[in-house]
Every structure is written in C-alpha cells, then in structure tokens.
C-alpha cells in the first residue's frame, strides 16, 4: 500500500535497502496488504506486535501499539 492514511498490521523484519536505510514491514494478513515504514526506534519493543499507522496534523507518521489481544 503506497502512503496509506491509516493502516493496521503486524510489524515484521524487512531487508536493508541498498541505500543502507532500514525499513520494517507492516503486514495486514486479513486484507493481504503490506506497507513499508522506516524502522522505528522502539523496534525491540514493537517487533511482531500489531500496530496502527496514521498521520498527525503535520502529516508525520504516528505509530501506536494495538492494545488488544495479540496472537
């Protein structure tokens, strides 16, 4: 998914880009969708968890952990 307004999915590993920038995959298995985000600083705490992506008023990326049950 290119530049989603909102997105919910599981945060997973991704290969390092040729530029050296580290990305993470956010996978929505129910819809069969994937988006890439810059690897967040809280990676160790968030890896494998379900997250919500959105934009704030300045259009900056907001990452929030899903507070529901995680499988």
PQR file with spaces between the fields and no chain letter, atoms N, CA, C, O and H, PARSE charges and radii, in Angstrom:
ATOM       1  N    UNK     1       0.861   -1.167    0.000 -0.4000 1.5000
ATOM       2  CA   UNK     1       0.000    0.000    0.000 -0.0000 2.0000
ATOM       3  C    UNK     1       0.905    1.226    0.000  0.5500 1.7000
ATOM       4  O    UNK     1       1.799    1.331    0.840 -0.5500 1.4000
ATOM       5  N    UNK     2       0.692    2.127   -0.901 -0.4000 1.5000
ATOM       6  CA   UNK     2       1.506    3.328   -1.011 -0.0000 2.0000
ATOM       7  C    UNK     2       0.899    4.465   -0.198  0.5500 1.7000
ATOM       8  O    UNK     2      -0.222    4.894   -0.473 -0.5500 1.4000
ATOM       9  H    UNK     2      -0.034    2.041   -1.583  0.4000 1.0000
ATOM      10  N    UNK     3       1.623    4.952    0.793 -0.4000 1.5000
ATOM      11  CA   UNK     3       1.244    6.105    1.609 -0.0000 2.0000
ATOM      12  C    UNK     3      -0.187    6.021    2.138  0.5500 1.7000
ATOM      13  O    UNK     3      -1.021    6.864    1.808 -0.5500 1.4000
ATOM      14  H    UNK     3       2.533    4.603    1.017  0.4000 1.0000
ATOM      15  N    UNK     4      -0.476    4.999    2.962 -0.4000 1.5000
ATOM      16  CA   UNK     4      -1.851    4.874    3.474 -0.0000 2.0000
ATOM      17  C    UNK     4      -2.185    5.957    4.482  0.5500 1.7000
ATOM      18  O    UNK     4      -1.316    6.402    5.232 -0.5500 1.4000
ATOM      19  H    UNK     4       0.201    4.314    3.230  0.4000 1.0000
ATOM      20  N    UNK     5      -3.453    6.386    4.503 -0.4000 1.5000
ATOM      21  CA   UNK     5      -3.897    7.362    5.507 -0.0000 2.0000
ATOM      22  C    UNK     5      -3.889    6.711    6.881  0.5500 1.7000
ATOM      23  O    UNK     5      -3.436    7.314    7.854 -0.5500 1.4000
ATOM      24  H    UNK     5      -4.158    6.024    3.893  0.4000 1.0000
ATOM      25  N    UNK     6      -4.391    5.481    6.966 -0.4000 1.5000
ATOM      26  CA   UNK     6      -4.317    4.672    8.185 -0.0000 2.0000
ATOM      27  C    UNK     6      -4.066    3.236    7.771  0.5500 1.7000
ATOM      28  O    UNK     6      -4.419    2.826    6.665 -0.5500 1.4000
ATOM      29  H    UNK     6      -4.759    4.991    6.176  0.4000 1.0000
ATOM      30  N    UNK     7      -3.456    2.478    8.664 -0.4000 1.5000
ATOM      31  CA   UNK     7      -3.117    1.095    8.349 -0.0000 2.0000
ATOM      32  C    UNK     7      -2.936    0.358    9.662  0.5500 1.7000
ATOM      33  O    UNK     7      -2.391    0.908   10.619 -0.5500 1.4000
ATOM      34  H    UNK     7      -3.170    2.811    9.562  0.4000 1.0000
ATOM      35  N    UNK     8      -3.395   -0.889    9.709 -0.4000 1.5000
ATOM      36  CA   UNK     8      -3.220   -1.723   10.896 -0.0000 2.0000
ATOM      37  C    UNK     8      -2.628   -3.040   10.448  0.5500 1.7000
ATOM      38  O    UNK     8      -3.109   -3.651    9.493 -0.5500 1.4000
ATOM      39  H    UNK     8      -3.838   -1.335    8.932  0.4000 1.0000
ATOM      40  N    UNK     9      -1.582   -3.484   11.137 -0.4000 1.5000
ATOM      41  CA   UNK     9      -0.966   -4.756   10.792 -0.0000 2.0000
ATOM      42  C    UNK     9       0.150   -5.120   11.744  0.5500 1.7000
ATOM      43  O    UNK     9       0.456   -4.385   12.682 -0.5500 1.4000
ATOM      44  H    UNK     9      -1.191   -2.988   11.913  0.4000 1.0000
ATOM      45  N    UNK    10       0.757   -6.275   11.485 -0.4000 1.5000
ATOM      46  CA   UNK    10       1.830   -6.785   12.325 -0.0000 2.0000
ATOM      47  C    UNK    10       3.174   -6.256   11.818  0.5500 1.7000
ATOM      48  O    UNK    10       3.447   -6.283   10.618 -0.5500 1.4000
ATOM      49  H    UNK    10       0.508   -6.873   10.723  0.4000 1.0000
ATOM      50  N    UNK    11       4.011   -5.775   12.745 -0.4000 1.5000
ATOM      51  CA   UNK    11       5.316   -5.201   12.418 -0.0000 2.0000
ATOM      52  C    UNK    11       6.353   -6.312   12.313  0.5500 1.7000
ATOM      53  O    UNK    11       6.600   -7.025   13.286 -0.5500 1.4000
ATOM      54  H    UNK    11       3.789   -5.753   13.720  0.4000 1.0000
ATOM      55  N    UNK    12       6.964   -6.464   11.133 -0.4000 1.5000
ATOM      56  CA   UNK    12       7.913   -7.541   10.871 -0.0000 2.0000
ATOM      57  C    UNK    12       9.198   -7.016   10.250  0.5500 1.7000
ATOM      58  O    UNK    12       9.280   -5.866    9.817 -0.5500 1.4000
ATOM      59  H    UNK    12       6.763   -5.884   10.343  0.4000 1.0000
ATOM      60  N    UNK    13      10.210   -7.900   10.218 -0.4000 1.5000
ATOM      61  CA   UNK    13      11.508   -7.562    9.619 -0.0000 2.0000
ATOM      62  C    UNK    13      11.385   -7.297    8.123  0.5500 1.7000
ATOM      63  O    UNK    13      10.438   -7.723    7.462 -0.5500 1.4000
ATOM      64  H    UNK    13      10.143   -8.834   10.569  0.4000 1.0000
ATOM      65  N    UNK    14      12.380   -6.577    7.622 -0.4000 1.5000
ATOM      66  CA   UNK    14      12.489   -6.314    6.193 -0.0000 2.0000
ATOM      67  C    UNK    14      13.976   -6.198    5.882  0.5500 1.7000
ATOM      68  O    UNK    14      14.758   -5.821    6.755 -0.5500 1.4000
ATOM      69  H    UNK    14      13.149   -6.231    8.159  0.4000 1.0000
ATOM      70  N    UNK    15      14.373   -6.512    4.671 -0.4000 1.5000
ATOM      71  CA   UNK    15      15.782   -6.390    4.318 -0.0000 2.0000
ATOM      72  C    UNK    15      16.192   -4.918    4.270  0.5500 1.7000
ATOM      73  O    UNK    15      15.360   -4.035    4.062 -0.5500 1.4000
ATOM      74  H    UNK    15      13.737   -6.818    3.962  0.4000 1.0000
ATOM      75  N    UNK    16      17.470   -4.675    4.465 -0.4000 1.5000
ATOM      76  CA   UNK    16      18.020   -3.318    4.414 -0.0000 2.0000
ATOM      77  C    UNK    16      18.063   -2.866    2.954  0.5500 1.7000
ATOM      78  O    UNK    16      18.488   -3.620    2.079 -0.5500 1.4000
ATOM      79  H    UNK    16      18.145   -5.392    4.635  0.4000 1.0000
ATOM      80  N    UNK    17      17.626   -1.648    2.699 -0.4000 1.5000
ATOM      81  CA   UNK    17      17.628   -1.096    1.339 -0.0000 2.0000
ATOM      82  C    UNK    17      19.072   -0.884    0.863  0.5500 1.7000
ATOM      83  O    UNK    17      19.975   -0.735    1.686 -0.5500 1.4000
ATOM      84  H    UNK    17      17.281   -1.036    3.410  0.4000 1.0000
ATOM      85  N    UNK    18      19.295   -0.870   -0.459 -0.4000 1.5000
ATOM      86  CA   UNK    18      20.636   -0.619   -0.986 -0.0000 2.0000
ATOM      87  C    UNK    18      21.237    0.701   -0.485  0.5500 1.7000
ATOM      88  O    UNK    18      22.457    0.850   -0.430 -0.5500 1.4000
ATOM      89  H    UNK    18      18.561   -0.991   -1.127  0.4000 1.0000
ATOM      90  N    UNK    19      20.377    1.650   -0.121 -0.4000 1.5000
ATOM      91  CA   UNK    19      20.858    2.938    0.386 -0.0000 2.0000
ATOM      92  C    UNK    19      21.370    2.829    1.821  0.5500 1.7000
ATOM      93  O    UNK    19      21.995    3.759    2.333 -0.5500 1.4000
ATOM      94  H    UNK    19      19.385    1.529   -0.165  0.4000 1.0000
ATOM      95  N    UNK    20      21.100    1.678    2.480 -0.4000 1.5000
ATOM      96  CA   UNK    20      21.512    1.491    3.862 -0.0000 2.0000
ATOM      97  C    UNK    20      20.424    1.825    4.869  0.5500 1.7000
ATOM      98  O    UNK    20      20.608    1.613    6.068 -0.5500 1.4000
ATOM      99  H    UNK    20      20.592    0.924    2.064  0.4000 1.0000
ATOM     100  N    UNK    21      19.298    2.342    4.406 -0.4000 1.5000
ATOM     101  CA   UNK    21      18.182    2.681    5.290 -0.0000 2.0000
ATOM     102  C    UNK    21      17.477    1.395    5.705  0.5500 1.7000
ATOM     103  O    UNK    21      17.191    0.540    4.867 -0.5500 1.4000
ATOM     104  H    UNK    21      19.148    2.515    3.433  0.4000 1.0000
ATOM     105  N    UNK    22      17.198    1.262    6.996 -0.4000 1.5000
ATOM     106  CA   UNK    22      16.495    0.089    7.495 -0.0000 2.0000
ATOM     107  C    UNK    22      14.992    0.361    7.521  0.5500 1.7000
ATOM     108  O    UNK    22      14.538    1.377    8.048 -0.5500 1.4000
ATOM     109  H    UNK    22      17.430    1.956    7.676  0.4000 1.0000
ATOM     110  N    UNK    23      14.235   -0.564    6.944 -0.4000 1.5000
ATOM     111  CA   UNK    23      12.783   -0.475    6.916 -0.0000 2.0000
ATOM     112  C    UNK    23      12.179   -1.643    7.681  0.5500 1.7000
ATOM     113  O    UNK    23      12.855   -2.630    7.970 -0.5500 1.4000
ATOM     114  H    UNK    23      14.604   -1.390    6.517  0.4000 1.0000
ATOM     115  N    UNK    24      10.912   -1.519    8.001 -0.4000 1.5000
ATOM     116  CA   UNK    24      10.142   -2.600    8.605 -0.0000 2.0000
ATOM     117  C    UNK    24       8.889   -2.793    7.776  0.5500 1.7000
ATOM     118  O    UNK    24       8.373   -1.842    7.189 -0.5500 1.4000
ATOM     119  H    UNK    24      10.362   -0.717    7.767  0.4000 1.0000
ATOM     120  N    UNK    25       8.393   -4.032    7.726 -0.4000 1.5000
ATOM     121  CA   UNK    25       7.147   -4.337    7.023 -0.0000 2.0000
ATOM     122  C    UNK    25       5.999   -4.288    8.014  0.5500 1.7000
ATOM     123  O    UNK    25       6.136   -4.733    9.153 -0.5500 1.4000
ATOM     124  H    UNK    25       8.812   -4.805    8.203  0.4000 1.0000
ATOM     125  N    UNK    26       4.883   -3.755    7.588 -0.4000 1.5000
ATOM     126  CA   UNK    26       3.645   -3.824    8.357 -0.0000 2.0000
ATOM     127  C    UNK    26       2.690   -4.617    7.477  0.5500 1.7000
ATOM     128  O    UNK    26       2.311   -4.173    6.393 -0.5500 1.4000
ATOM     129  H    UNK    26       4.772   -3.394    6.663  0.4000 1.0000
ATOM     130  N    UNK    27       2.306   -5.796    7.956 -0.4000 1.5000
ATOM     131  CA   UNK    27       1.508   -6.734    7.157 -0.0000 2.0000
ATOM     132  C    UNK    27       0.107   -6.862    7.731  0.5500 1.7000
ATOM     133  O    UNK    27      -0.069   -7.178    8.908 -0.5500 1.4000
ATOM     134  H    UNK    27       2.613   -6.157    8.837  0.4000 1.0000
ATOM     135  N    UNK    28      -0.891   -6.613    6.886 -0.4000 1.5000
ATOM     136  CA   UNK    28      -2.292   -6.837    7.230 -0.0000 2.0000
ATOM     137  C    UNK    28      -2.686   -8.146    6.550  0.5500 1.7000
ATOM     138  O    UNK    28      -3.062   -8.155    5.378 -0.5500 1.4000
ATOM     139  H    UNK    28      -0.749   -6.356    5.930  0.4000 1.0000
ATOM     140  N    UNK    29      -2.596   -9.256    7.296 -0.4000 1.5000
ATOM     141  CA   UNK    29      -2.858  -10.579    6.720 -0.0000 2.0000
ATOM     142  C    UNK    29      -4.310  -10.736    6.274  0.5500 1.7000
ATOM     143  O    UNK    29      -4.577  -11.410    5.279 -0.5500 1.4000
ATOM     144  H    UNK    29      -2.290   -9.248    8.248  0.4000 1.0000
ATOM     145  N    UNK    30      -5.240  -10.132    6.987 -0.4000 1.5000
ATOM     146  CA   UNK    30      -6.660  -10.259    6.650 -0.0000 2.0000
ATOM     147  C    UNK    30      -6.970   -9.677    5.268  0.5500 1.7000
ATOM     148  O    UNK    30      -7.782  -10.231    4.527 -0.5500 1.4000
ATOM     149  H    UNK    30      -5.023   -9.585    7.795  0.4000 1.0000
ATOM     150  N    UNK    31      -6.330   -8.575    4.929 -0.4000 1.5000
ATOM     151  CA   UNK    31      -6.591   -7.913    3.637 -0.0000 2.0000
ATOM     152  C    UNK    31      -5.536   -8.227    2.584  0.5500 1.7000
ATOM     153  O    UNK    31      -5.695   -7.862    1.419 -0.5500 1.4000
ATOM     154  H    UNK    31      -5.670   -8.125    5.531  0.4000 1.0000
ATOM     155  N    UNK    32      -4.462   -8.900    2.983 -0.4000 1.5000
ATOM     156  CA   UNK    32      -3.398   -9.212    2.039 -0.0000 2.0000
ATOM     157  C    UNK    32      -2.640   -7.973    1.595  0.5500 1.7000
ATOM     158  O    UNK    32      -2.243   -7.872    0.434 -0.5500 1.4000
ATOM     159  H    UNK    32      -4.332   -9.197    3.929  0.4000 1.0000
ATOM     160  N    UNK    33      -2.431   -7.016    2.519 -0.4000 1.5000
ATOM     161  CA   UNK    33      -1.744   -5.767    2.191 -0.0000 2.0000
ATOM     162  C    UNK    33      -0.466   -5.622    3.011  0.5500 1.7000
ATOM     163  O    UNK    33      -0.363   -6.128    4.129 -0.5500 1.4000
ATOM     164  H    UNK    33      -2.753   -7.098    3.462  0.4000 1.0000
ATOM     165  N    UNK    34       0.496   -4.924    2.432 -0.4000 1.5000
ATOM     166  CA   UNK    34       1.778   -4.672    3.078 -0.0000 2.0000
ATOM     167  C    UNK    34       2.168   -3.226    2.820  0.5500 1.7000
ATOM     168  O    UNK    34       1.923   -2.696    1.736 -0.5500 1.4000
ATOM     169  H    UNK    34       0.412   -4.514    1.524  0.4000 1.0000
ATOM     170  N    UNK    35       2.774   -2.587    3.813 -0.4000 1.5000
ATOM     171  CA   UNK    35       3.378   -1.273    3.606 -0.0000 2.0000
ATOM     172  C    UNK    35       4.729   -1.268    4.314  0.5500 1.7000
ATOM     173  O    UNK    35       4.933   -2.029    5.259 -0.5500 1.4000
ATOM     174  H    UNK    35       2.974   -3.018    4.694  0.4000 1.0000
ATOM     175  N    UNK    36       5.633   -0.437    3.878 -0.4000 1.5000
ATOM     176  CA   UNK    36       6.958   -0.297    4.492 -0.0000 2.0000
ATOM     177  C    UNK    36       7.034    1.022    5.238  0.5500 1.7000
ATOM     178  O    UNK    36       6.496    2.037    4.794 -0.5500 1.4000
ATOM     179  H    UNK    36       5.467    0.182    3.110  0.4000 1.0000
ATOM     180  N    UNK    37       7.714    0.992    6.389 -0.4000 1.5000
ATOM     181  CA   UNK    37       7.957    2.205    7.170 -0.0000 2.0000
ATOM     182  C    UNK    37       9.417    2.213    7.590  0.5500 1.7000
ATOM     183  O    UNK    37      10.043    1.155    7.649 -0.5500 1.4000
ATOM     184  H    UNK    37       8.151    0.168    6.750  0.4000 1.0000
ATOM     185  N    UNK    38       9.979    3.390    7.886 -0.4000 1.5000
ATOM     186  CA   UNK    38      11.323    3.407    8.448 -0.0000 2.0000
ATOM     187  C    UNK    38      11.323    2.626    9.762  0.5500 1.7000
ATOM     188  O    UNK    38      10.375    2.723   10.542 -0.5500 1.4000
ATOM     189  H    UNK    38       9.471    4.250    7.838  0.4000 1.0000
ATOM     190  N    UNK    39      12.371    1.860   10.007 -0.4000 1.5000
ATOM     191  CA   UNK    39      12.448    1.048   11.228 -0.0000 2.0000
ATOM     192  C    UNK    39      12.349    1.962   12.446  0.5500 1.7000
ATOM     193  O    UNK    39      13.183    2.851   12.617 -0.5500 1.4000
ATOM     194  H    UNK    39      13.141    1.781    9.373  0.4000 1.0000
ATOM     195  N    UNK    40      11.330    1.754   13.303 -0.4000 1.5000
ATOM     196  CA   UNK    40      11.131    2.655   14.444 -0.0000 2.0000
ATOM     197  C    UNK    40      12.201    2.471   15.524  0.5500 1.7000
ATOM     198  O    UNK    40      12.758    1.383   15.666 -0.5500 1.4000
ATOM     199  H    UNK    40      10.652    1.032   13.164  0.4000 1.0000
ATOM     200  N    UNK    41      12.489    3.535   16.284 -0.4000 1.5000
ATOM     201  CA   UNK    41      13.484    3.438   17.357 -0.0000 2.0000
ATOM     202  C    UNK    41      13.085    2.416   18.424  0.5500 1.7000
ATOM     203  O    UNK    41      13.957    1.849   19.083 -0.5500 1.4000
ATOM     204  H    UNK    41      12.036    4.420   16.168  0.4000 1.0000
ATOM     205  N    UNK    42      11.791    2.173   18.604 -0.4000 1.5000
ATOM     206  CA   UNK    42      11.303    1.229   19.611 -0.0000 2.0000
ATOM     207  C    UNK    42      11.182   -0.179   19.035  0.5500 1.7000
ATOM     208  O    UNK    42      10.346   -0.960   19.489 -0.5500 1.4000
ATOM     209  H    UNK    42      11.083    2.634   18.068  0.4000 1.0000
ATOM     210  N    UNK    43      11.996   -0.507   18.053 -0.4000 1.5000
ATOM     211  CA   UNK    43      11.908   -1.767   17.319 -0.0000 2.0000
ATOM     212  C    UNK    43      11.846   -2.987   18.238  0.5500 1.7000
ATOM     213  O    UNK    43      10.988   -3.849   18.047 -0.5500 1.4000
ATOM     214  H    UNK    43      12.675    0.128   17.685  0.4000 1.0000
ATOM     215  N    UNK    44      12.724   -3.081   19.220 -0.4000 1.5000
ATOM     216  CA   UNK    44      12.770   -4.258   20.087 -0.0000 2.0000
ATOM     217  C    UNK    44      11.459   -4.467   20.842  0.5500 1.7000
ATOM     218  O    UNK    44      11.055   -5.607   21.075 -0.5500 1.4000
ATOM     219  H    UNK    44      13.421   -2.381   19.375  0.4000 1.0000
ATOM     220  N    UNK    45      10.806   -3.402   21.217 -0.4000 1.5000
ATOM     221  CA   UNK    45       9.554   -3.480   21.961 -0.0000 2.0000
ATOM     222  C    UNK    45       8.364   -3.759   21.042  0.5500 1.7000
ATOM     223  O    UNK    45       7.371   -4.341   21.479 -0.5500 1.4000
ATOM     224  H    UNK    45      11.134   -2.476   21.027  0.4000 1.0000
ATOM     225  N    UNK    46       8.455   -3.353   19.783 -0.4000 1.5000
ATOM     226  CA   UNK    46       7.321   -3.422   18.865 -0.0000 2.0000
ATOM     227  C    UNK    46       7.361   -4.609   17.900  0.5500 1.7000
ATOM     228  O    UNK    46       6.326   -4.982   17.346 -0.5500 1.4000
ATOM     229  H    UNK    46       9.262   -2.880   19.428  0.4000 1.0000
ATOM     230  N    UNK    47       8.514   -5.198   17.693 -0.4000 1.5000
ATOM     231  CA   UNK    47       8.680   -6.261   16.698 -0.0000 2.0000
ATOM     232  C    UNK    47       7.690   -7.398   16.946  0.5500 1.7000
ATOM     233  O    UNK    47       7.603   -7.924   18.056 -0.5500 1.4000
ATOM     234  H    UNK    47       9.355   -4.896   18.143  0.4000 1.0000
ATOM     235  N    UNK    48       6.945   -7.771   15.905 -0.4000 1.5000
ATOM     236  CA   UNK    48       5.989   -8.857   15.983 -0.0000 2.0000
ATOM     237  C    UNK    48       4.627   -8.471   16.534  0.5500 1.7000
ATOM     238  O    UNK    48       3.707   -9.289   16.535 -0.5500 1.4000
ATOM     239  H    UNK    48       7.015   -7.343   15.004  0.4000 1.0000
ATOM     240  N    UNK    49       4.487   -7.256   16.996 -0.4000 1.5000
ATOM     241  CA   UNK    49       3.224   -6.794   17.581 -0.0000 2.0000
ATOM     242  C    UNK    49       2.356   -6.146   16.508  0.5500 1.7000
ATOM     243  O    UNK    49       2.853   -5.739   15.458 -0.5500 1.4000
ATOM     244  H    UNK    49       5.234   -6.592   16.995  0.4000 1.0000
ATOM     245  N    UNK    50       1.058   -6.054   16.780 -0.4000 1.5000
ATOM     246  CA   UNK    50       0.128   -5.374   15.883 -0.0000 2.0000
ATOM     247  C    UNK    50       0.172   -3.882   16.200  0.5500 1.7000
ATOM     248  O    UNK    50       0.093   -3.477   17.360 -0.5500 1.4000
ATOM     249  H    UNK    50       0.655   -6.385   17.633  0.4000 1.0000
ATOM     250  N    UNK    51       0.298   -3.074   15.149 -0.4000 1.5000
ATOM     251  CA   UNK    51       0.389   -1.626   15.313 -0.0000 2.0000
ATOM     252  C    UNK    51      -0.635   -0.927   14.426  0.5500 1.7000
ATOM     253  O    UNK    51      -1.164   -1.508   13.478 -0.5500 1.4000
ATOM     254  H    UNK    51       0.361   -3.403   14.207  0.4000 1.0000
ATOM     255  N    UNK    52      -0.897    0.321   14.756 -0.4000 1.5000
ATOM     256  CA   UNK    52      -1.746    1.206   13.951 -0.0000 2.0000
ATOM     257  C    UNK    52      -0.852    2.317   13.416  0.5500 1.7000
ATOM     258  O    UNK    52      -0.091    2.924   14.170 -0.5500 1.4000
ATOM     259  H    UNK    52      -0.467    0.793   15.526  0.4000 1.0000
ATOM     260  N    UNK    53      -0.941    2.584   12.122 -0.4000 1.5000
ATOM     261  CA   UNK    53      -0.225    3.694   11.495 -0.0000 2.0000
ATOM     262  C    UNK    53      -1.227    4.767   11.121  0.5500 1.7000
ATOM     263  O    UNK    53      -2.320    4.467   10.643 -0.5500 1.4000
ATOM     264  H    UNK    53      -1.559    2.092   11.509  0.4000 1.0000
ATOM     265  N    UNK    54      -0.857    6.009   11.337 -0.4000 1.5000
ATOM     266  CA   UNK    54      -1.687    7.141   10.913 -0.0000 2.0000
ATOM     267  C    UNK    54      -0.781    8.351   10.723  0.5500 1.7000
ATOM     268  O    UNK    54       0.434    8.266   10.897 -0.5500 1.4000
ATOM     269  H    UNK    54       0.032    6.253   11.726  0.4000 1.0000
ATOM     270  N    UNK    55      -1.383    9.465   10.368 -0.4000 1.5000
ATOM     271  CA   UNK    55      -0.657   10.726   10.170 -0.0000 2.0000
ATOM     272  C    UNK    55      -1.191   11.759   11.153  0.5500 1.7000
ATOM     273  O    UNK    55      -2.389   11.799   11.430 -0.5500 1.4000
ATOM     274  H    UNK    55      -2.370    9.534   10.226  0.4000 1.0000
ATOM     275  N    UNK    56      -0.288   12.604   11.685 -0.4000 1.5000
ATOM     276  CA   UNK    56      -0.734   13.698   12.550 -0.0000 2.0000
ATOM     277  C    UNK    56      -1.052   14.918   11.687  0.5500 1.7000
ATOM     278  O    UNK    56      -1.037   14.832   10.459 -0.5500 1.4000
ATOM     279  H    UNK    56       0.686   12.571   11.460  0.4000 1.0000
ATOM     280  N    UNK    57      -1.336   16.035   12.317 -0.4000 1.5000
ATOM     281  CA   UNK    57      -1.721   17.249   11.571 -0.0000 2.0000
ATOM     282  C    UNK    57      -0.635   17.755   10.634  0.5500 1.7000
ATOM     283  O    UNK    57      -0.930   18.367    9.607 -0.5500 1.4000
ATOM     284  H    UNK    57      -1.348   16.104   13.315  0.4000 1.0000
ATOM     285  N    UNK    58       0.634   17.497   10.989 -0.4000 1.5000
ATOM     286  CA   UNK    58       1.753   17.910   10.132 -0.0000 2.0000
ATOM     287  C    UNK    58       2.133   16.834    9.123  0.5500 1.7000
ATOM     288  O    UNK    58       3.160   16.938    8.453 -0.5500 1.4000
ATOM     289  H    UNK    58       0.874   16.999   11.823  0.4000 1.0000
ATOM     290  N    UNK    59       1.302   15.799    9.014 -0.4000 1.5000
ATOM     291  CA   UNK    59       1.496   14.671    8.097 -0.0000 2.0000
ATOM     292  C    UNK    59       2.698   13.792    8.463  0.5500 1.7000
ATOM     293  O    UNK    59       3.231   13.083    7.609 -0.5500 1.4000
ATOM     294  H    UNK    59       0.467   15.714    9.557  0.4000 1.0000
ATOM     295  N    UNK    60       3.120   13.838    9.725 -0.4000 1.5000
ATOM     296  CA   UNK    60       4.190   12.954   10.192 -0.0000 2.0000
ATOM     297  C    UNK    60       3.587   11.609   10.582  0.5500 1.7000
ATOM     298  O    UNK    60       2.444   11.533   11.032 -0.5500 1.4000
ATOM     299  H    UNK    60       2.686   14.414   10.419  0.4000 1.0000
ATOM     300  N    UNK    61       4.375   10.550   10.403 -0.4000 1.5000
ATOM     301  CA   UNK    61       3.935    9.200   10.704 -0.0000 2.0000
ATOM     302  C    UNK    61       3.787    8.999   12.214  0.5500 1.7000
ATOM     303  O    UNK    61       4.682    9.338   12.988 -0.5500 1.4000
ATOM     304  H    UNK    61       5.303   10.612   10.037  0.4000 1.0000
ATOM     305  N    UNK    62       2.641    8.442   12.617 -0.4000 1.5000
ATOM     306  CA   UNK    62       2.373    8.123   14.021 -0.0000 2.0000
ATOM     307  C    UNK    62       2.216    6.608   14.114  0.5500 1.7000
ATOM     308  O    UNK    62       1.414    6.013   13.394 -0.5500 1.4000
ATOM     309  H    UNK    62       1.914    8.167   11.988  0.4000 1.0000
ATOM     310  N    UNK    63       2.996    5.984   15.014 -0.4000 1.5000
ATOM     311  CA   UNK    63       2.946    4.541   15.213 -0.0000 2.0000
ATOM     312  C    UNK    63       2.441    4.281   16.618  0.5500 1.7000
ATOM     313  O    UNK    63       3.013    4.772   17.591 -0.5500 1.4000
ATOM     314  H    UNK    63       3.648    6.468   15.599  0.4000 1.0000
ATOM     315  N    UNK    64       1.356    3.497   16.726 -0.4000 1.5000
ATOM     316  CA   UNK    64       0.793    3.170   18.032 -0.0000 2.0000
ATOM     317  C    UNK    64       0.632    1.663   18.145  0.5500 1.7000
ATOM     318  O    UNK    64       0.183    1.004   17.207 -0.5500 1.4000
ATOM     319  H    UNK    64       0.891    3.098   15.935  0.4000 1.0000
ATOM     320  N    UNK    65       1.006    1.117   19.313 -0.4000 1.5000
ATOM     321  CA   UNK    65       0.788   -0.299   19.574 -0.0000 2.0000
ATOM     322  C    UNK    65      -0.695   -0.568   19.724  0.5500 1.7000
ATOM     323  O    UNK    65      -1.418    0.231   20.319 -0.5500 1.4000
ATOM     324  H    UNK    65       1.371    1.652   20.075  0.4000 1.0000
ATOM     325  N    UNK    66      -1.154   -1.693   19.187 -0.4000 1.5000
ATOM     326  CA   UNK    66      -2.530   -2.125   19.359 -0.0000 2.0000
ATOM     327  C    UNK    66      -2.667   -2.639   20.797  0.5500 1.7000
ATOM     328  O    UNK    66      -1.886   -3.484   21.234 -0.5500 1.4000
ATOM     329  H    UNK    66      -0.566   -2.342   18.703  0.4000 1.0000
ATOM     330  N    UNK    67      -3.644   -2.134   21.515 -0.4000 1.5000
ATOM     331  CA   UNK    67      -3.831   -2.519   22.910 -0.0000 2.0000
ATOM     332  C    UNK    67      -4.686   -3.778   23.068  0.5500 1.7000
ATOM     333  O    UNK    67      -4.895   -4.256   24.183 -0.5500 1.4000
ATOM     334  H    UNK    67      -4.278   -1.448   21.159  0.4000 1.0000
ATOM     335  N    UNK    68      -5.179   -4.311   21.945 -0.4000 1.5000
ATOM     336  CA   UNK    68      -5.996   -5.518   22.003 -0.0000 2.0000
ATOM     337  C    UNK    68      -5.140   -6.757   22.219  0.5500 1.7000
ATOM     338  O    UNK    68      -3.921   -6.666   22.366 -0.5500 1.4000
ATOM     339  H    UNK    68      -5.009   -3.923   21.039  0.4000 1.0000
ATOM     340  N    UNK    69      -5.782   -7.899   22.236 -0.4000 1.5000
ATOM     341  CA   UNK    69      -5.070   -9.162   22.382 -0.0000 2.0000
ATOM     342  C    UNK    69      -4.250   -9.433   21.139  0.5500 1.7000
ATOM     343  O    UNK    69      -4.708   -9.204   20.019 -0.5500 1.4000
ATOM     344  H    UNK    69      -6.772   -7.973   22.117  0.4000 1.0000
ATOM     345  N    UNK    70      -3.034   -9.921   21.338 -0.4000 1.5000
ATOM     346  CA   UNK    70      -2.149  -10.233   20.219 -0.0000 2.0000
ATOM     347  C    UNK    70      -1.962  -11.741   20.135  0.5500 1.7000
ATOM     348  O    UNK    70      -1.789  -12.397   21.162 -0.5500 1.4000
ATOM     349  H    UNK    70      -2.662  -10.106   22.247  0.4000 1.0000
ATOM     350  N    UNK    71      -1.993  -12.298   18.935 -0.4000 1.5000
ATOM     351  CA   UNK    71      -1.818  -13.747   18.764 -0.0000 2.0000
ATOM     352  C    UNK    71      -0.484  -14.047   18.186  0.5500 1.7000
ATOM     353  O    UNK    71      -0.153  -15.213   17.968 -0.5500 1.4000
ATOM     354  H    UNK    71      -2.133  -11.764   18.101  0.4000 1.0000
